Short mmCIF file of C-alpha atoms in Angstrom, two decimals:
data_model
loop_
_atom_site.label_atom_id
_atom_site.label_comp_id
_atom_site.label_asym_id
_atom_site.label_seq_id
_atom_site.Cartn_x
_atom_site.Cartn_y
_atom_site.Cartn_z
CA MET A 1 -59.29 -21.35 272.31
CA THR A 2 -56.25 -21.38 270.01
CA ARG A 3 -53.63 -18.91 271.08
CA PRO A 4 -52.99 -16.16 268.51
CA HIS A 5 -50.10 -15.47 266.19
CA THR A 6 -49.19 -12.03 267.50
CA LEU A 7 -47.25 -9.31 265.71
CA LEU A 8 -45.48 -6.56 267.64
CA VAL A 9 -44.22 -3.52 265.77
CA ARG A 10 -41.34 -1.33 266.97
CA LEU A 11 -39.76 0.56 264.09
CA ASP A 12 -37.12 2.68 265.82
CA SER A 13 -33.55 2.05 266.95
CA VAL A 14 -31.76 -0.40 269.25
CA GLY A 15 -32.78 1.20 272.55
CA ASP A 16 -36.44 1.50 271.55
CA VAL A 17 -36.59 -2.19 270.65
CA LEU A 18 -34.89 -3.25 273.89
CA LEU A 19 -37.41 -1.23 275.89
CA ALA A 20 -40.17 -3.17 274.13
CA GLY A 21 -38.75 -6.44 275.47
CA PRO A 22 -41.01 -6.85 278.53
CA ALA A 23 -44.12 -6.25 276.38
CA VAL A 24 -42.80 -8.82 273.89
CA ARG A 25 -42.51 -11.40 276.67
CA MET A 26 -46.06 -10.62 277.76
CA ALA A 27 -47.32 -11.26 274.24
CA ALA A 28 -45.21 -14.43 273.94
CA ALA A 29 -46.73 -15.84 277.14
CA GLY A 30 -50.19 -15.61 275.58
CA SER A 31 -49.43 -16.43 271.94
CA ARG A 32 -48.51 -19.50 269.92
CA ARG A 33 -46.06 -17.43 267.89
CA VAL A 34 -44.62 -13.91 268.04
CA THR A 35 -43.34 -11.99 265.04
CA LEU A 36 -41.59 -8.68 265.62
CA LEU A 37 -41.53 -6.07 262.86
CA ALA A 38 -38.53 -3.79 263.36
CA GLY A 39 -36.79 -1.02 261.47
CA ALA A 40 -33.42 -1.50 259.84
CA HIS A 41 -31.59 0.00 262.84
CA GLY A 42 -33.46 -2.01 265.46
CA ALA A 43 -33.60 -5.46 263.86
CA GLY A 44 -30.35 -6.59 265.51
CA ALA A 45 -31.78 -5.83 268.94
CA ALA A 46 -35.05 -7.55 268.03
CA ARG A 47 -33.14 -10.80 267.43
CA LEU A 48 -31.80 -10.67 270.99
CA LEU A 49 -35.21 -10.53 272.67
CA PRO A 50 -36.61 -13.60 274.44
CA GLY A 51 -40.05 -14.53 273.14
CA VAL A 52 -39.46 -13.52 269.52
CA ASP A 53 -39.88 -16.32 266.97
CA GLU A 54 -39.29 -14.27 263.83
CA VAL A 55 -38.02 -10.80 262.95
CA LEU A 56 -39.22 -8.91 259.89
CA THR A 57 -37.67 -5.61 258.83
CA PHE A 58 -39.23 -2.56 257.22
CA ASP A 59 -37.59 0.83 256.75
CA ALA A 60 -40.66 2.97 257.39
CA PRO A 61 -40.74 6.39 255.72
CA TRP A 62 -42.23 8.00 258.84
CA VAL A 63 -39.40 6.85 261.14
CA GLY A 64 -35.65 7.33 261.12
CA ARG A 65 -33.00 9.99 260.56
CA PRO A 66 -33.10 10.59 257.68
CA PRO A 67 -36.35 8.76 256.93
CA ALA A 68 -36.54 6.38 254.00
CA ALA A 69 -38.30 7.54 250.86
CA VAL A 70 -41.83 6.32 250.25
CA ASP A 71 -41.50 3.22 248.07
CA ARG A 72 -44.62 1.55 246.69
CA GLY A 73 -42.78 -1.70 246.00
CA GLU A 74 -41.33 -1.98 249.50
CA THR A 75 -44.69 -1.18 251.05
CA ALA A 76 -46.49 -3.74 248.87
CA ALA A 77 -43.87 -6.35 249.77
CA LEU A 78 -44.44 -5.74 253.48
CA ILE A 79 -48.21 -6.03 253.11
CA GLU A 80 -47.80 -9.30 251.21
CA ALA A 81 -45.32 -10.69 253.76
CA LEU A 82 -47.70 -9.93 256.61
CA ALA A 83 -50.70 -11.33 254.74
CA ARG A 84 -48.87 -14.62 254.14
CA ARG A 85 -48.27 -15.02 257.89
CA ARG A 86 -51.97 -14.73 258.77
CA ILE A 87 -51.40 -12.54 261.82
CA ASP A 88 -54.26 -12.73 264.33
CA ARG A 89 -53.41 -9.75 266.53
CA ALA A 90 -50.98 -6.85 266.31
CA LEU A 91 -49.69 -4.29 268.79
CA VAL A 92 -48.06 -1.18 267.36
CA LEU A 93 -45.55 0.16 269.89
CA THR A 94 -44.57 3.79 269.47
CA SER A 95 -42.90 6.56 271.43
CA PHE A 96 -45.09 9.15 273.07
CA HIS A 97 -44.64 11.60 270.18
CA GLN A 98 -45.32 9.13 267.33
CA SER A 99 -48.51 8.07 265.60
CA PRO A 100 -49.27 4.36 265.13
CA LEU A 101 -51.83 5.02 262.40
CA PRO A 102 -49.62 4.72 259.27
CA MET A 103 -48.59 1.24 260.43
CA ALA A 104 -52.14 0.36 261.45
CA LEU A 105 -53.34 1.16 257.93
CA LEU A 106 -50.75 -1.20 256.41
CA LEU A 107 -51.73 -3.91 258.87
CA LYS A 108 -55.37 -3.59 257.87
CA LEU A 109 -54.40 -3.82 254.19
CA ALA A 110 -52.55 -7.03 255.11
CA GLY A 111 -55.74 -8.46 256.58
CA VAL A 112 -54.81 -8.27 260.27
CA PRO A 113 -58.21 -8.40 262.00
CA TRP A 114 -57.22 -6.90 265.37
CA VAL A 115 -54.80 -4.03 265.96
CA GLY A 116 -54.06 -2.22 269.20
CA ALA A 117 -51.97 0.90 269.88
CA ASP A 118 -51.62 4.02 271.97
CA SER A 119 -53.24 6.78 269.96
CA GLU A 120 -54.23 10.36 270.69
CA ASP A 121 -55.47 10.76 267.12
CA TYR A 122 -58.89 9.52 266.04
CA PRO A 123 -58.16 6.09 264.53
CA GLY A 124 -61.38 5.49 262.60
CA SER A 125 -61.56 1.80 261.75
CA LEU A 126 -57.81 1.22 262.03
CA LEU A 127 -57.68 0.19 265.70
CA GLU A 128 -59.71 -2.33 267.67
CA LEU A 129 -57.91 -1.16 270.82
CA ARG A 130 -57.31 2.57 271.11
CA HIS A 131 -55.33 2.81 274.32
CA ARG A 132 -54.48 6.07 276.07
CA ARG A 133 -50.97 6.25 277.48
CA ALA A 134 -50.72 7.63 281.01
CA ALA A 135 -48.86 10.94 281.21
CA GLY A 136 -45.13 10.74 281.77
CA ARG A 137 -44.90 6.96 281.59
CA HIS A 138 -41.54 5.35 280.90
CA GLU A 139 -41.41 3.84 277.40
CA ALA A 140 -41.02 0.30 278.78
CA GLU A 141 -43.94 0.74 281.18
CA ALA A 142 -46.14 2.26 278.48
CA ALA A 143 -45.53 -0.72 276.21
CA MET A 144 -46.36 -3.15 279.02
CA GLU A 145 -49.55 -1.24 279.82
CA LEU A 146 -50.63 -1.51 276.19
CA ALA A 147 -49.93 -5.25 276.23
CA ASP A 148 -51.91 -5.56 279.46
CA ALA A 149 -54.85 -3.72 277.89
CA ALA A 150 -54.68 -6.25 275.03
CA GLY A 151 -55.09 -9.09 277.52
CA PHE A 152 -51.48 -10.21 277.88
CA ALA A 153 -49.59 -10.67 281.14
CA LEU A 154 -46.02 -11.34 282.21
CA PRO A 155 -45.26 -15.02 282.78
CA GLU A 156 -44.89 -16.20 286.36
CA GLY A 157 -41.55 -15.18 287.85
CA ASP A 158 -40.92 -12.45 285.27
CA HIS A 159 -40.47 -9.11 287.05
CA GLY A 160 -40.76 -6.98 283.94
CA GLY A 161 -37.21 -5.72 283.49
CA LEU A 162 -35.23 -5.62 280.27
CA ALA A 163 -33.63 -8.87 279.12
CA ILE A 164 -31.85 -10.43 276.16
CA HIS A 165 -30.62 -13.90 275.28
CA PRO A 166 -27.44 -14.67 277.24
CA PRO A 167 -24.48 -12.82 275.69
CA PRO A 168 -21.23 -14.54 274.74
CA ASP A 169 -18.19 -14.65 277.00
CA THR A 170 -16.11 -11.62 276.06
CA GLY A 171 -13.34 -12.22 278.61
CA PRO A 172 -10.80 -12.81 275.81
CA LEU A 173 -11.53 -9.27 274.59
CA THR A 174 -11.66 -7.44 277.92
CA GLY A 175 -9.46 -9.48 280.21
CA THR A 176 -10.67 -10.61 283.62
CA ASP A 177 -9.67 -7.70 285.86
CA PRO A 178 -12.56 -5.43 286.92
CA TYR A 179 -13.39 -2.60 284.53
CA VAL A 180 -15.88 0.12 283.69
CA VAL A 181 -17.16 0.72 280.18
CA VAL A 182 -17.20 4.16 278.58
CA HIS A 183 -19.31 4.25 275.42
CA PRO A 184 -18.73 7.71 273.93
CA GLY A 185 -20.86 7.54 270.76
CA ALA A 186 -24.54 8.04 270.02
CA SER A 187 -26.58 8.19 266.84
CA ALA A 188 -27.82 11.58 268.08
CA PRO A 189 -24.72 13.64 269.03
CA ALA A 190 -26.82 15.78 271.39
CA ARG A 191 -27.10 12.74 273.68
CA ALA A 192 -23.38 12.13 274.27
CA TRP A 193 -20.25 13.93 275.40
CA SER A 194 -18.08 15.65 272.85
CA ARG A 195 -14.99 13.66 271.88
CA GLU A 196 -12.67 15.90 273.88
CA ARG A 197 -14.81 15.78 277.00
CA ALA A 198 -15.07 11.98 276.83
CA ALA A 199 -11.29 11.67 276.48
CA ARG A 200 -10.74 13.82 279.59
CA ALA A 201 -13.20 11.67 281.53
CA VAL A 202 -11.40 8.47 280.55
CA ALA A 203 -8.09 9.96 281.69
CA ALA A 204 -9.66 10.98 285.00
CA LEU A 205 -11.17 7.53 285.53
CA ALA A 206 -7.83 5.88 284.86
CA GLY A 207 -6.13 8.36 287.17
CA ALA A 208 -8.57 7.41 289.92
CA GLY A 209 -7.60 3.74 289.58
CA HIS A 210 -10.37 2.44 287.32
CA ARG A 211 -9.58 0.13 284.42
CA VAL A 212 -11.52 1.52 281.48
CA VAL A 213 -12.81 -0.22 278.36
CA VAL A 214 -14.00 2.05 275.54
CA THR A 215 -16.62 0.63 273.16
CA GLY A 216 -18.13 1.68 269.86
CA GLY A 217 -19.26 0.43 266.48
CA ARG A 218 -17.29 0.04 263.28
CA SER A 219 -18.07 3.59 262.19
CA GLU A 220 -16.81 4.91 265.55
CA LYS A 221 -13.28 3.50 265.56
CA GLU A 222 -11.70 6.92 265.13
CA LEU A 223 -13.80 8.25 268.00
CA THR A 224 -13.01 5.38 270.38
CA ALA A 225 -9.28 5.54 269.60
CA ALA A 226 -9.22 9.24 270.43
CA VAL A 227 -11.24 8.78 273.62
CA ALA A 228 -9.26 5.76 274.85
CA GLY A 229 -5.87 7.32 274.14
CA GLU A 230 -3.19 5.77 276.33
CA HIS A 231 -5.52 5.35 279.28
CA ALA A 232 -8.00 2.66 278.22
CA LEU A 233 -8.56 -0.50 276.22
CA ASP A 234 -10.08 0.44 272.86
CA LEU A 235 -12.66 -2.05 271.57
CA GLY A 236 -14.07 0.26 268.90
CA GLY A 237 -15.32 -1.75 265.93
CA ARG A 238 -14.51 -5.08 267.57
CA THR A 239 -17.96 -6.03 268.86
CA GLY A 240 -21.32 -6.63 267.30
CA LEU A 241 -24.41 -5.92 269.35
CA HIS A 242 -24.44 -9.27 271.16
CA GLU A 243 -20.69 -9.07 271.87
CA LEU A 244 -21.17 -5.55 273.17
CA ALA A 245 -23.78 -6.95 275.54
CA GLY A 246 -21.15 -9.39 276.79
CA VAL A 247 -18.66 -6.59 277.40
CA LEU A 248 -21.32 -4.61 279.26
CA ALA A 249 -22.36 -7.66 281.28
CA GLY A 250 -18.80 -8.05 282.55
CA ALA A 251 -18.45 -4.41 283.57
CA ARG A 252 -18.78 -2.94 287.05
CA ALA A 253 -20.75 -0.11 285.44
CA ALA A 254 -21.31 1.59 282.09
CA ILE A 255 -20.84 5.32 281.48
CA VAL A 256 -22.89 6.18 278.42
CA GLY A 257 -25.24 8.75 276.95
CA ASN A 258 -28.97 8.29 276.48
CA THR A 259 -28.55 5.84 273.62
CA GLY A 260 -28.97 2.15 272.79
CA PRO A 261 -26.02 0.81 274.84
CA SER A 262 -27.52 2.41 277.95
CA HIS A 263 -30.56 0.14 277.56
CA LEU A 264 -28.36 -2.79 276.52
CA ALA A 265 -26.47 -2.40 279.80
CA ALA A 266 -29.77 -2.43 281.67
CA ALA A 267 -30.80 -5.60 279.81
CA VAL A 268 -27.75 -7.46 281.19
CA GLY A 269 -28.10 -6.06 284.70
CA THR A 270 -25.21 -3.58 284.64
CA PRO A 271 -25.57 -0.28 286.56
CA VAL A 272 -25.42 2.84 284.43
CA VAL A 273 -24.02 6.32 284.81
CA CYS A 274 -26.15 7.95 282.14
CA LEU A 275 -25.14 11.26 280.58
CA PHE A 276 -28.70 12.36 280.00
CA SER A 277 -29.24 15.29 277.70
CA PRO A 278 -32.69 16.78 278.34
CA VAL A 279 -33.59 16.88 274.63
CA VAL A 280 -35.95 14.03 275.57
CA PRO A 281 -37.56 13.48 278.99
CA ALA A 282 -35.68 11.38 281.51
CA ASP A 283 -38.89 10.01 283.01
CA ARG A 284 -39.55 8.25 279.69
CA TRP A 285 -36.05 7.23 278.62
CA ALA A 286 -33.85 6.68 281.69
CA PRO A 287 -32.17 3.25 282.12
CA PHE A 288 -34.93 0.89 283.17
CA GLY A 289 -34.84 -1.62 286.00
CA VAL A 290 -31.20 -1.22 287.07
CA PRO A 291 -29.41 1.12 289.48
CA HIS A 292 -28.43 4.27 287.63
CA VAL A 293 -27.34 7.86 288.10
CA LEU A 294 -28.36 10.57 285.65
CA LEU A 295 -25.83 13.33 285.00
CA GLY A 296 -26.45 16.51 283.08
CA ASP A 297 -28.35 19.77 283.30
CA ARG A 298 -32.04 18.90 282.99
CA ASN A 299 -32.95 22.60 282.76
CA ALA A 300 -30.66 23.38 279.82
CA PRO A 301 -32.11 25.43 276.94
CA CYS A 302 -32.27 22.30 274.76
CA ALA A 303 -34.78 20.62 277.10
CA GLY A 304 -37.66 18.97 275.27
CA THR A 305 -36.48 19.93 271.79
CA ARG A 306 -35.76 16.34 270.58
CA LYS A 307 -32.80 17.79 268.71
CA VAL A 308 -30.34 15.36 267.13
CA SER A 309 -27.40 17.78 267.40
CA CYS A 310 -26.95 20.13 270.32
CA PRO A 311 -28.53 23.53 269.55
CA VAL A 312 -26.50 25.31 272.26
CA PRO A 313 -22.85 26.26 271.62
CA GLY A 314 -20.43 24.23 273.74
CA HIS A 315 -22.93 21.45 274.51
CA PRO A 316 -23.12 22.66 278.14
CA CYS A 317 -25.81 20.24 279.37
CA LEU A 318 -23.33 17.34 279.20
CA ASP A 319 -19.85 18.76 278.63
CA ALA A 320 -20.17 20.82 281.81
CA VAL A 321 -20.42 17.62 283.89
CA ASP A 322 -17.07 17.51 285.68
CA ASP A 323 -14.86 14.54 286.49
CA ALA A 324 -15.66 14.69 290.20
CA GLU A 325 -19.36 14.19 289.40
CA VAL A 326 -18.58 11.14 287.26
CA LEU A 327 -16.37 9.56 289.92
CA ALA A 328 -18.94 10.27 292.63
CA ALA A 329 -21.69 8.72 290.48
CA LEU A 330 -19.64 5.53 290.11
CA ASP A 331 -19.17 5.38 293.86
CA ARG A 332 -22.94 5.60 294.36
CA LEU A 333 -23.65 2.55 292.21
CA PRO A 334 -23.73 -1.00 293.60
CA SER A 335 -21.74 -3.79 291.98
CA ALA A 336 -23.30 -5.24 288.85
CA SER A 337 -25.51 -8.30 289.18
CA PRO A 338 -27.90 -9.97 286.73
CA SER A 339 -31.38 -8.51 286.91
CA PRO A 340 -34.17 -10.87 288.04
CA THR A 341 -35.67 -10.74 284.56
CA ALA A 342 -32.40 -11.82 282.98
CA ARG A 343 -33.08 -15.31 284.29
CA THR A 344 -36.09 -15.53 281.96
CA ALA A 345 -33.71 -15.21 279.02
CA SER A 346 -31.87 -18.43 279.70
CA ALA A 347 -33.89 -20.57 277.29
CA PRO A 348 -32.29 -21.55 273.96
CA ALA A 349 -32.56 -18.88 271.29
CA PRO A 350 -35.16 -19.44 268.55
CA ASP A 351 -34.13 -20.82 265.19
CA ARG A 352 -31.80 -18.32 263.51
CA THR A 353 -33.23 -18.94 260.05
CA ALA A 354 -36.64 -17.77 261.21
CA LEU A 355 -35.12 -14.80 262.97
CA GLU A 356 -33.40 -13.61 259.80
CA ALA A 357 -36.61 -13.44 257.71
CA ARG A 358 -37.24 -10.19 255.91
CA ALA A 359 -40.37 -8.56 254.60
#
C-alpha cells in the first residue's frame, strides 16, 4: 500500500508547534510526505522540526491574540493550496480548550478524505477519527496519542521527546565559559516575571557566581537591556529562533516562563527552571522530557483563567518567587545533555524552498 501524504495542523505559537514534534515524527515514519500547516507565529518553529517536508502558513481567525479577521480570499487560497497537494490524511492538533472543527471543515472543502482530531463536540461528517483526549494529558502526549490512534508510531530508537534540527554553533555570541540563560519575555505577560523582578534575579545569579546570558527577540531589546544591566551578557534581538536554540543548547540551564523558549530548551536537552504561572495547567504545559523545576504559586487566584495579563495586582504568583528559590532550583538540576530524541534530528534538513511554501 502506498504511504499517505499526511498533513498535520498546529495553528498556535512556537511552544505549541514544538510540542507537536513527536507526533510529527510519528506521522513522518508512516508517510511518504508530511506537510505541516502552522499559524504565522508558529511557522518558524515548524521549519525546525524533523520529519517536516513542507510548511504552509495560515493566520486562522479562531486562533491568536488578537485573532485575524475572517477573510474570504485568504480562506479560499488555503483551500486551493491544500487541494493542489492532494492530501490523503490530516491530523488537526489542538490544545485541550480548542475545537478542531473549523479547520476540519476547511480540510473537507479542500477534498481531504480522512481527518482525525481530538473533539468533545459532535463532529458530524467532518472527522473520520473522533478521538477523546485523556483527562489531564500533557499537550505533547495528547498529540502522540492522537497520532497513535491514527495508526502512526514512533520510529525505532525514538523515545518521544522534543527535538529540532541541530542548531548552529553560537559560541561566538556567548563565549565558551559556562553560563545560564535568563529569558525574561513572553507573549503573554502573565507567564513571565515583571521586568524589575527579572533584573533582581539576574543580579542575584551573578552575585552567586553564575555567568548569565539574557535572551529575547527584536521587540524585546529594551526589556533584555534592563534585565541584563551590568550583570549579564545581553543578546536581546541578536538571535533568530534557530540561533536561540543554539544559545539554549550551550547553557547549563534556562530560567524562563511558561513560553516558547521553555519548550525550545527542552528540544535541545537543556534543563529548565520554569516560572510557571498557573493561568494554564502545569500538567499540560510543563517542560517536556527534560529535568525541570517549576516555580510559582500554583494556587494563586489567577489559576485556570488563561489570562494573557496578570489579573492580580503585583503579579504575586511569580514575582513573589525569591532569589533563594531560584538558586536552589538551579542546584537541583543536573548538567545539560542532549536528550535521546535529539539524536533523531541529526539528518540533513529538508529542502528550504519547500519549507518556505505558503498557502
